[in-house]
């Protein structure tokens, strides 16, 4: 079994409503030092597969088909056997 | 300026609707090797602050006050000056 971690974030310049809303809420709670917040989606995927290269290829295809919107998002894939916390 | 990365994930045993829905959709798209998917929220926060210890303390407070639900979620905080991609 292989574990893959996919991190999906907005391309530079694309509006980040979740990040902006979170930054505003934090400032209203008194965290005036918050300059900006950006939101990143991370998926940890466990795969019945033993070939890291094949796993990377398949996860890349998953990103292109479902997980990421190539128009506004970019993604990074990390493949590992026991990626406890996403790195 | 300091950058903090907060990763928020569900506690073990707590249902993960986004992860489960994503796993189901991937299988339906032909990715039968997908065993499980877990979803992790990541925030990259830029702070007007130069003291890493103070930054960690404040971000921890942000998690307890807004970003994380302590009943069902756990969070990790990483503090750095230029954390390009969340690690």
CSV table of C-alpha atoms in Angstrom, one decimal:
chain,number,residue,atom,x,y,z
A,1,UNK,CA,0.0,0.0,0.0
A,2,UNK,CA,1.2,3.5,-0.8
A,3,UNK,CA,0.1,6.8,0.6
A,4,UNK,CA,-0.1,10.0,-1.5
A,5,UNK,CA,-0.5,13.6,-0.3
A,6,UNK,CA,-2.0,16.1,-2.8
A,7,UNK,CA,-1.9,19.8,-1.9
A,8,UNK,CA,-4.1,22.0,-4.0
A,9,UNK,CA,-3.8,25.8,-3.9
A,10,UNK,CA,-5.0,28.7,-5.9
A,11,UNK,CA,-2.8,30.1,-8.6
A,12,UNK,CA,-1.2,33.4,-7.9
A,13,UNK,CA,-3.6,36.3,-8.4
A,14,UNK,CA,-6.8,34.2,-8.2
A,15,UNK,CA,-9.2,35.5,-5.5
A,16,UNK,CA,-9.2,33.3,-2.4
A,17,UNK,CA,-12.6,33.9,-0.7
A,18,UNK,CA,-12.0,31.3,2.1
A,19,UNK,CA,-8.6,32.9,2.9
A,20,UNK,CA,-10.0,36.4,2.8
A,21,UNK,CA,-13.0,35.6,4.9
A,22,UNK,CA,-10.8,33.8,7.5
A,23,UNK,CA,-8.3,36.8,7.6
A,24,UNK,CA,-11.2,39.2,8.2
A,25,UNK,CA,-12.7,37.1,10.9
A,26,UNK,CA,-9.3,36.7,12.7
A,27,UNK,CA,-8.8,40.5,12.6
A,28,UNK,CA,-12.3,41.0,14.0
A,29,UNK,CA,-11.3,38.6,16.8
A,30,UNK,CA,-8.4,40.9,17.7
A,31,UNK,CA,-5.6,39.3,15.7
A,32,UNK,CA,-4.6,42.6,14.0
A,33,UNK,CA,-1.2,41.2,13.1
A,34,UNK,CA,-2.8,38.9,10.4
A,35,UNK,CA,-1.6,40.3,7.1
A,36,UNK,CA,-3.1,37.5,4.8
A,37,UNK,CA,-4.5,34.0,4.9
A,38,UNK,CA,-4.4,31.5,2.0
A,39,UNK,CA,-6.4,28.3,2.0
A,40,UNK,CA,-4.9,25.0,0.8
A,41,UNK,CA,-6.8,21.8,0.3
A,42,UNK,CA,-4.9,18.7,1.1
A,43,UNK,CA,-5.9,15.1,0.4
A,44,UNK,CA,-4.2,12.1,1.9
A,45,UNK,CA,-5.0,9.1,-0.4
A,46,UNK,CA,-4.2,5.5,0.4
A,47,UNK,CA,-3.7,3.4,-2.7
A,48,UNK,CA,-3.6,-0.4,-3.2
A,49,UNK,CA,-0.4,-0.1,-5.2
A,50,UNK,CA,3.3,-0.9,-4.6
A,51,UNK,CA,4.8,1.1,-7.4
A,52,UNK,CA,5.6,4.7,-6.5
A,53,UNK,CA,6.0,5.8,-10.1
A,54,UNK,CA,2.7,4.3,-11.1
A,55,UNK,CA,1.0,5.7,-8.0
A,56,UNK,CA,2.3,9.2,-8.9
A,57,UNK,CA,1.0,8.9,-12.5
A,58,UNK,CA,-2.4,7.7,-11.3
A,59,UNK,CA,-2.7,10.5,-8.6
A,60,UNK,CA,-1.7,13.1,-11.2
A,61,UNK,CA,-4.6,11.7,-13.4
A,62,UNK,CA,-6.9,11.9,-10.4
A,63,UNK,CA,-6.0,15.6,-10.0
A,64,UNK,CA,-6.6,16.4,-13.7
A,65,UNK,CA,-9.9,14.5,-13.7
A,66,UNK,CA,-11.4,15.5,-10.4
A,67,UNK,CA,-9.4,17.0,-7.6
A,68,UNK,CA,-8.0,20.2,-9.1
A,69,UNK,CA,-9.4,22.8,-11.4
A,70,UNK,CA,-6.4,23.5,-13.8
A,71,UNK,CA,-7.8,27.0,-14.7
A,72,UNK,CA,-7.4,28.4,-11.2
A,73,UNK,CA,-5.5,25.8,-9.1
A,74,UNK,CA,-2.1,24.3,-8.9
A,75,UNK,CA,-1.2,21.0,-7.2
A,76,UNK,CA,1.7,19.2,-5.7
A,77,UNK,CA,1.9,15.4,-5.2
A,78,UNK,CA,4.0,13.7,-2.6
A,79,UNK,CA,4.3,9.9,-2.6
A,80,UNK,CA,5.4,7.9,0.4
A,81,UNK,CA,4.8,4.7,2.3
A,82,UNK,CA,3.9,6.2,5.6
A,83,UNK,CA,3.4,10.0,5.2
A,84,UNK,CA,2.0,10.6,8.7
A,85,UNK,CA,1.5,14.2,8.4
A,86,UNK,CA,1.4,15.9,5.0
A,87,UNK,CA,4.7,17.4,4.2
B,1,UNK,CA,7.0,39.2,8.8
B,2,UNK,CA,6.4,35.6,9.7
B,3,UNK,CA,4.5,32.8,7.9
B,4,UNK,CA,2.6,30.1,9.8
B,5,UNK,CA,1.1,27.0,8.3
B,6,UNK,CA,-1.8,25.4,10.1
B,7,UNK,CA,-2.9,21.9,9.2
B,8,UNK,CA,-6.3,20.8,10.5
B,9,UNK,CA,-7.5,17.2,10.2
B,10,UNK,CA,-10.2,15.2,11.8
B,11,UNK,CA,-9.5,13.1,14.9
B,12,UNK,CA,-9.2,9.4,14.4
B,13,UNK,CA,-12.6,7.8,14.1
B,14,UNK,CA,-14.5,10.9,13.2
B,15,UNK,CA,-16.5,10.6,9.9
B,16,UNK,CA,-14.9,12.4,7.0
B,17,UNK,CA,-17.7,13.2,4.5
B,18,UNK,CA,-15.4,15.1,2.1
B,19,UNK,CA,-12.9,12.3,2.1
B,20,UNK,CA,-15.5,9.6,1.7
B,21,UNK,CA,-17.2,11.4,-1.1
B,22,UNK,CA,-14.0,12.0,-2.9
B,23,UNK,CA,-12.9,8.3,-2.6
B,24,UNK,CA,-16.3,7.2,-4.0
B,25,UNK,CA,-16.1,9.6,-6.9
B,26,UNK,CA,-12.5,8.5,-7.7
B,27,UNK,CA,-13.5,4.8,-7.7
B,28,UNK,CA,-16.4,5.6,-10.0
B,29,UNK,CA,-14.0,7.3,-12.3
B,30,UNK,CA,-12.1,4.1,-12.6
B,31,UNK,CA,-9.5,4.5,-9.8
B,32,UNK,CA,-10.2,1.2,-8.1
B,33,UNK,CA,-6.9,1.2,-6.3
B,34,UNK,CA,-8.1,4.0,-4.0
B,35,UNK,CA,-8.5,2.5,-0.5
B,36,UNK,CA,-9.3,5.7,1.4
B,37,UNK,CA,-9.1,9.5,1.2
B,38,UNK,CA,-8.8,11.9,4.1
B,39,UNK,CA,-9.3,15.6,3.8
B,40,UNK,CA,-7.0,18.1,5.5
B,41,UNK,CA,-7.6,21.9,5.7
B,42,UNK,CA,-4.4,23.9,5.5
B,43,UNK,CA,-4.1,27.7,6.1
B,44,UNK,CA,-1.0,29.7,5.3
B,45,UNK,CA,-1.1,32.8,7.5
B,46,UNK,CA,1.2,35.8,7.1
B,47,UNK,CA,1.8,37.7,10.3
B,48,UNK,CA,3.2,41.2,11.0
B,49,UNK,CA,5.4,39.8,13.7
B,50,UNK,CA,9.1,39.0,14.1
B,51,UNK,CA,9.0,36.7,17.2
B,52,UNK,CA,8.4,33.0,16.2
B,53,UNK,CA,7.4,32.0,19.8
B,54,UNK,CA,4.9,34.8,20.0
B,55,UNK,CA,3.6,33.9,16.5
B,56,UNK,CA,3.1,30.3,17.5
B,57,UNK,CA,1.3,31.3,20.7
B,58,UNK,CA,-1.0,33.7,18.7
B,59,UNK,CA,-1.7,31.1,15.9
B,60,UNK,CA,-2.5,28.5,18.5
B,61,UNK,CA,-5.1,30.9,20.0
B,62,UNK,CA,-6.5,31.5,16.5
B,63,UNK,CA,-6.9,27.7,16.1
B,64,UNK,CA,-8.7,27.5,19.5
B,65,UNK,CA,-10.9,30.5,18.8
B,66,UNK,CA,-11.8,30.0,15.1
B,67,UNK,CA,-9.9,27.7,12.8
B,68,UNK,CA,-10.3,24.3,14.5
B,69,UNK,CA,-13.1,22.6,16.3
B,70,UNK,CA,-11.4,20.9,19.3
B,71,UNK,CA,-14.2,18.3,19.6
B,72,UNK,CA,-13.6,16.7,16.2
B,73,UNK,CA,-10.4,18.2,14.9
B,74,UNK,CA,-6.7,18.2,15.7
B,75,UNK,CA,-4.2,20.8,14.3
B,76,UNK,CA,-0.5,21.2,13.7
B,77,UNK,CA,1.3,24.6,13.5
B,78,UNK,CA,4.5,25.2,11.6
B,79,UNK,CA,6.2,28.6,11.9
B,80,UNK,CA,8.8,29.7,9.4
B,81,UNK,CA,10.0,32.8,7.6
B,82,UNK,CA,9.4,31.6,4.1
B,83,UNK,CA,7.4,28.4,4.1
B,84,UNK,CA,6.9,28.3,0.3
B,85,UNK,CA,4.8,25.2,0.3
B,86,UNK,CA,3.2,23.9,3.4
B,87,UNK,CA,5.3,21.2,5.0
